[in-house]
Coordinates of C-alpha atoms and ligand atoms in Angstrom, one line a residue:
X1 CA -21.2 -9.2 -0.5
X2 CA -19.5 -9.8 2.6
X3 CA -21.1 -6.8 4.4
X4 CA -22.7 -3.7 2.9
X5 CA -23.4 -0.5 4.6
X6 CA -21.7 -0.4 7.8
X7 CA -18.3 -0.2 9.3
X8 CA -18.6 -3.1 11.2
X9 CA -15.1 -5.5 11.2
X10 CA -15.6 -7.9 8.1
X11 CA -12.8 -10.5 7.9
X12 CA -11.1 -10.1 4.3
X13 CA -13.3 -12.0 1.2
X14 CA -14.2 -15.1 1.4
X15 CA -13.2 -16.8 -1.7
X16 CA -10.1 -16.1 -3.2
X17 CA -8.9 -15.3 -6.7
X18 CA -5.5 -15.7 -6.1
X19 CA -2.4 -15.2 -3.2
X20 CA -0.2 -17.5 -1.0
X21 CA -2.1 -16.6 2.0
X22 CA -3.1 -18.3 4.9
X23 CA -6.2 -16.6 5.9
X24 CA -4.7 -15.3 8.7
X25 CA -4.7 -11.3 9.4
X26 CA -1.2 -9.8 9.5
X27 CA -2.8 -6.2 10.1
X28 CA -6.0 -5.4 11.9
X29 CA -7.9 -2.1 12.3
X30 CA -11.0 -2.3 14.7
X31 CA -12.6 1.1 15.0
X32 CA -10.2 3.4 13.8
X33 CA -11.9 7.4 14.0
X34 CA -9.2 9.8 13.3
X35 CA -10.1 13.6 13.3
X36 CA -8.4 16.7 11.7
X37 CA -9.9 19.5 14.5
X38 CA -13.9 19.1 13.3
X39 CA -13.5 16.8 10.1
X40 CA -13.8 13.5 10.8
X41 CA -11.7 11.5 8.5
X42 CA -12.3 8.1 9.1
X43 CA -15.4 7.0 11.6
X44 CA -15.0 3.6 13.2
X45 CA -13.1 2.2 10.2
X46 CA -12.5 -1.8 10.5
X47 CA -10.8 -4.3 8.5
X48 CA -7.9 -6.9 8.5
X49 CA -5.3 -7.3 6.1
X50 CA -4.3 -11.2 6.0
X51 CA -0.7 -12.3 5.5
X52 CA 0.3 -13.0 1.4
X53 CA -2.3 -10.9 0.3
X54 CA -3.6 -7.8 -1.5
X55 CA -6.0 -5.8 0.1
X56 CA -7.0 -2.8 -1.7
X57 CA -9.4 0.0 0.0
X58 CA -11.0 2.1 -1.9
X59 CA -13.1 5.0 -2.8
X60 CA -13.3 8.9 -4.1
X61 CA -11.8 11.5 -3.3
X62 CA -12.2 12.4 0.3
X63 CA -13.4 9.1 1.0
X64 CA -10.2 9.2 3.9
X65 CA -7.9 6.4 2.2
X66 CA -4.7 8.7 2.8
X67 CA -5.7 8.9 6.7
X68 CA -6.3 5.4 6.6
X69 CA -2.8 4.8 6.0
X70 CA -1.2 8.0 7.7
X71 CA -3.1 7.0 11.0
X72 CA -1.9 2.5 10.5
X73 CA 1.4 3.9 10.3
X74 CA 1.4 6.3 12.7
X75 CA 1.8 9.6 11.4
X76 CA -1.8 10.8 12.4
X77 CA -3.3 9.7 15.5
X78 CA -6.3 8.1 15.8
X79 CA -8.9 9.6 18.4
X80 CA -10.1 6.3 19.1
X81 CA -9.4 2.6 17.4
X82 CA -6.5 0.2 17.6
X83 CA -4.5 -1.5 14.9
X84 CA -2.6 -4.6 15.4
X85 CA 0.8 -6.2 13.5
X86 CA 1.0 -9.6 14.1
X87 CA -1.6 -9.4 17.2
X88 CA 0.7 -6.8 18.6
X89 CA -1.0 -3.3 19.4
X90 CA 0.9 -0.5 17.6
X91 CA -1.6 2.1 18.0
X92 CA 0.8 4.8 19.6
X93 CA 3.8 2.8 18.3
X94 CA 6.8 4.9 17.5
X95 CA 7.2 4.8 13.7
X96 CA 10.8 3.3 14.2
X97 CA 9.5 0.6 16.4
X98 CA 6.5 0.1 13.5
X99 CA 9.2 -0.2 10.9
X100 CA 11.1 -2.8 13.0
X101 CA 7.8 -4.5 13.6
X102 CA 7.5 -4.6 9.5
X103 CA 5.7 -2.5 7.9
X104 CA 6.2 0.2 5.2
X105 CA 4.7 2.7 4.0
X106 CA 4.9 4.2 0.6
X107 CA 2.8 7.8 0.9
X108 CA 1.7 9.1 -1.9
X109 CA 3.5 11.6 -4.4
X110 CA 6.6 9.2 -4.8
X111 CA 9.2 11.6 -3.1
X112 CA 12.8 11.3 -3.8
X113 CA 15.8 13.2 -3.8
X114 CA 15.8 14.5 -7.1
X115 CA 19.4 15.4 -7.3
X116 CA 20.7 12.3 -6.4
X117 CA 21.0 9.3 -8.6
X118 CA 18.8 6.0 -7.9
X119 CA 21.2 4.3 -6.4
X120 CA 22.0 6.6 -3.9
X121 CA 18.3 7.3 -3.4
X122 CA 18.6 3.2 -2.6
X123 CA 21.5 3.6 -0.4
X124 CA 19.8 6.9 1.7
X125 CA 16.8 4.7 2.0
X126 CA 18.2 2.2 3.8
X127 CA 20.5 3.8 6.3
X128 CA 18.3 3.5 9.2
X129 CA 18.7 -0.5 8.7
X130 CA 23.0 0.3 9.5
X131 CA 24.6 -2.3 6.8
X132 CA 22.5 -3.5 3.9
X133 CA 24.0 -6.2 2.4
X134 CA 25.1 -5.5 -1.9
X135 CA 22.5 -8.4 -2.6
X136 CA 19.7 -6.9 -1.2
X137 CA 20.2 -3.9 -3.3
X138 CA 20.7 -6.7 -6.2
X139 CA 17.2 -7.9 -5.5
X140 CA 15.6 -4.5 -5.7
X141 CA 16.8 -4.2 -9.1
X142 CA 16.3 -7.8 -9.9
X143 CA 12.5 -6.9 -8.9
X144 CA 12.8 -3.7 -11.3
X145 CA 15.4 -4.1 -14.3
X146 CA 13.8 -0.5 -15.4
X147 CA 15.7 1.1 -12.4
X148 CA 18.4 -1.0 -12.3
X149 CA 18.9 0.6 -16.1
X150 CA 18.3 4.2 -15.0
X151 CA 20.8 3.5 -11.6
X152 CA 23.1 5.9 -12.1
X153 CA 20.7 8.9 -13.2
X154 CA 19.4 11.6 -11.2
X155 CA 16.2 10.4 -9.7
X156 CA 14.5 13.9 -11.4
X157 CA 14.9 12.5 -14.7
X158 CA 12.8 9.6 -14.1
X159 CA 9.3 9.2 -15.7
X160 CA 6.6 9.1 -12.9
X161 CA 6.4 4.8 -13.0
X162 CA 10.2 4.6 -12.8
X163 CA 9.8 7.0 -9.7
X164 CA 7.1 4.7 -8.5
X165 CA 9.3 1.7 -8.6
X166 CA 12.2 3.4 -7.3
X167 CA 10.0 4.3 -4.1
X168 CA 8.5 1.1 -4.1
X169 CA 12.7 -0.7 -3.7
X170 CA 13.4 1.7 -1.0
X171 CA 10.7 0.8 1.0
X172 CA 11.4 -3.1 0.5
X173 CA 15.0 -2.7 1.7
X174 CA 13.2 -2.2 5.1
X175 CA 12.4 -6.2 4.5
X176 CA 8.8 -5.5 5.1
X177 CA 6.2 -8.2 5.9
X178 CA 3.5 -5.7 5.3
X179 CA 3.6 -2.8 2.3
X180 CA 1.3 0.2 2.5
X181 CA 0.9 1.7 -1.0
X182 CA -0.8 5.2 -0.9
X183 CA -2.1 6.1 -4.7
X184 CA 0.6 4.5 -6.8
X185 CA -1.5 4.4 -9.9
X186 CA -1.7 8.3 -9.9
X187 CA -1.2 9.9 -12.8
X188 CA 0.4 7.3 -14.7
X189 CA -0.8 5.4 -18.0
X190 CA -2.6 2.3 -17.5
X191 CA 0.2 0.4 -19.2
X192 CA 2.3 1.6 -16.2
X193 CA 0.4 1.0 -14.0
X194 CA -0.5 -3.0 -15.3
X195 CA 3.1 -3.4 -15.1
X196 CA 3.5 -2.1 -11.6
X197 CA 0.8 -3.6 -10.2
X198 CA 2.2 -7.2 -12.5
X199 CA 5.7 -6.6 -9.9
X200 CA 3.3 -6.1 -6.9
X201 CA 1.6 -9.3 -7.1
X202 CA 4.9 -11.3 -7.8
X203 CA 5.7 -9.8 -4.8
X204 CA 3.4 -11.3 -2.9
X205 CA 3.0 -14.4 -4.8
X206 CA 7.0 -15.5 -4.9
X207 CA 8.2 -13.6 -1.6
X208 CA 5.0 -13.8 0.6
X209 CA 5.0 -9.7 1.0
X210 CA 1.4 -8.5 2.2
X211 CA -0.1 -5.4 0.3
X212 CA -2.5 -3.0 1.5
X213 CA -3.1 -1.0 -1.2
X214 CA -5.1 2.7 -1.0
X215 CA -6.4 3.3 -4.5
X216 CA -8.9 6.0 -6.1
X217 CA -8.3 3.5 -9.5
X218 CA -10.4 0.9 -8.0
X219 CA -11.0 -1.0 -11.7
X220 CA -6.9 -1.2 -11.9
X221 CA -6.5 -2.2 -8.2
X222 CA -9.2 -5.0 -8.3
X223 CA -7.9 -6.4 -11.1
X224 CA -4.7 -7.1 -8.5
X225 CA -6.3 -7.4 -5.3
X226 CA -7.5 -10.3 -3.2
X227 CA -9.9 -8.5 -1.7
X228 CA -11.2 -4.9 -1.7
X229 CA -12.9 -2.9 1.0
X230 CA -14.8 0.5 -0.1
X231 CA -14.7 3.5 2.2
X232 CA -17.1 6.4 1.9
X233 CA -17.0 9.9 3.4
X234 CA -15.0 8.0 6.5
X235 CA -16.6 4.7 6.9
X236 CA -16.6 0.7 5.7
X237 CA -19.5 0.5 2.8
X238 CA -18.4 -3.0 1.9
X239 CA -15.6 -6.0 1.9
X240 CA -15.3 -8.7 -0.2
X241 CA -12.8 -10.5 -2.4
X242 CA -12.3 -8.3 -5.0
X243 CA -14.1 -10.4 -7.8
X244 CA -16.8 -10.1 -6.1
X245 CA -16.6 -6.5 -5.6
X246 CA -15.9 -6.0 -9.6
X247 CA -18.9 -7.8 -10.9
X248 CA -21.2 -5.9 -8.9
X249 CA -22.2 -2.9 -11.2
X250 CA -24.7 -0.9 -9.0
X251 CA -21.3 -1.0 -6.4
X252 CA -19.1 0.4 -8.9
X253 CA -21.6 3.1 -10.3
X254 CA -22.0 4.1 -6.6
X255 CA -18.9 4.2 -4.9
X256 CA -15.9 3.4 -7.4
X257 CA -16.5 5.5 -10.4
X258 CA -16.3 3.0 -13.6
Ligands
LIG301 P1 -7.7 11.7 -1.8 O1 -7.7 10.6 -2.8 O2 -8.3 13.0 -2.4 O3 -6.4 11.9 -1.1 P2 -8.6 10.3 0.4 O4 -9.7 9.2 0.3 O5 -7.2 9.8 0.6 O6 -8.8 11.3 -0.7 P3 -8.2 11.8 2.8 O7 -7.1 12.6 2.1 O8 -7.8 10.8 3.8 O9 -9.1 11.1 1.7 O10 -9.2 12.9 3.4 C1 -10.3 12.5 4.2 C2 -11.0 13.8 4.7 O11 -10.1 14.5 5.6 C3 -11.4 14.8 3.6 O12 -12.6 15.4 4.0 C4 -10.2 15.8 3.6 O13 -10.7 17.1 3.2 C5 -9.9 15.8 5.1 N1 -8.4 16.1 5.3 C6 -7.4 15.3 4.8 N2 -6.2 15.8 5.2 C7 -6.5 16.9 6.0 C8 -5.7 17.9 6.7 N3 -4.4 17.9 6.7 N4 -6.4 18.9 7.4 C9 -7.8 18.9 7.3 N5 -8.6 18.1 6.7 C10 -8.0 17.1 6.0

């Protein structure tokens, strides 16, 4: 274990199971607290997310993965911390100037416009970026034939994983370097979920994206990741690479539930 029990920065795992990474960290959060009036949601959180990688944090419910990601992206701010892109502070960033810096978000709960088909759920996505090109839409569907096949359907008559994936595109027409995934495992059947998290690590694999990936399905999620770091009631317990992390039983009973 790379460090246990304490919130202290850890660089991500040491050893790696897989990923075209370099080692070097794309995002970087060094004492993050962020506070919703008295609860503290996350205490002096600190970790790196390295380029061409999966990261995965995890933890229970509560454990402030959610705030992790709302306060990185900007959408809660942080009482006291920084986070970096590229060695760039973003801490108070604008989320437009965030997004141009890239990184996306994905939050949790898959929203959509239900009453519009995929495809224009595609095209809405992406009209912050002005004019997106008809192969980038091309490569979104390339990445998920399942949409591509439900393109002209109203996105609330997709099944949860085809919503999943349909969030997931729109987010990659913002040409991300760095993808934050809030839950996406949630409620969906682990043969879903294999296959989305399968398209995730081509992802990074073939096209260099960086995950970092907030998951209460920490057995699913390691079985992707590079590396893992657990949080607990606001804090770092541990990071390592993540098959590390899955072959230690006392961590799982403890903090990850399986
Ligand atoms: P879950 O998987 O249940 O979403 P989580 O690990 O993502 O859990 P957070 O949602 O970040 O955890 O919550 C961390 C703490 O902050 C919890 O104690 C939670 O009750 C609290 N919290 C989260 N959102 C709010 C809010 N809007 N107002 C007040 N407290 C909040």
């Amino acid at each position: 274990m790379a460090e246990a029990h304490g919130s202290t920065a850890v660089s991500a795992g040491s050893t790696r199971a897989h990923g075209n990474g370099n080692g070097r960290a794309l995002l970087e959060v060094e004492g993050l607290t962020s506070a919703y009036g008295p609860v503290r949601a996350l205490d002096g959180v600190s970790l790196s997310a390295e380029a061409g990688r999966i990261t995965a944090v995890l933890g229970a419910n509560g454990a402030g993965k959610t705030t992790l990601l709302r306060t990185i992206s900007g959408l809660v701010r942080p009482v006291s911390g920084t986070v970096r892109l590229d060695g760039d502070d973003i801490t108070r960033a604008a989320v437009e100037e965030m997004v141009g810096k890239g990184m996306s978000h994905v939050p949790e709960g898959r929203g959509v416009i239900a009453e519009l088909t995929v495809d224009e759920n595609l095209r809405v996505g992406s009209l912050f970026r002005g004019k997106v090109g008809r192969e980038e839409f091309d490569k979104v569907y390339e990445t998920f034939p399942r949409i591509y096949e439900r393109k002209d359907n109203p996105a609330h008559t997709l099944s949860g994983g085809e919503r999943q994936m349909l969030v997931i595109g729109r987010a990659l027409l913002a040409k991300p370097r760095i993808l934050l995934l809030d839950e996406p495992s949630l409620g969906l059947a682990p043969r879903i979920v294999a296959q989305i998290f399968g398209l995730l690590r081509q992802l990074v694999d073939r096209e260099g994206l960086s995950v970092l990936l907030v998951e209460q399905n920490a057995r699913s999620a390691l079985s992707v990741a590079d590396v893992g770091v657990v949080l607990n009631l606001g804090k770092v317990v541990v990071t390592d690479d993540a098959r590390t992390l899955m072959a230690d039983e006392g961590l799982r009973h403890a903090y990850l539930g399986f």
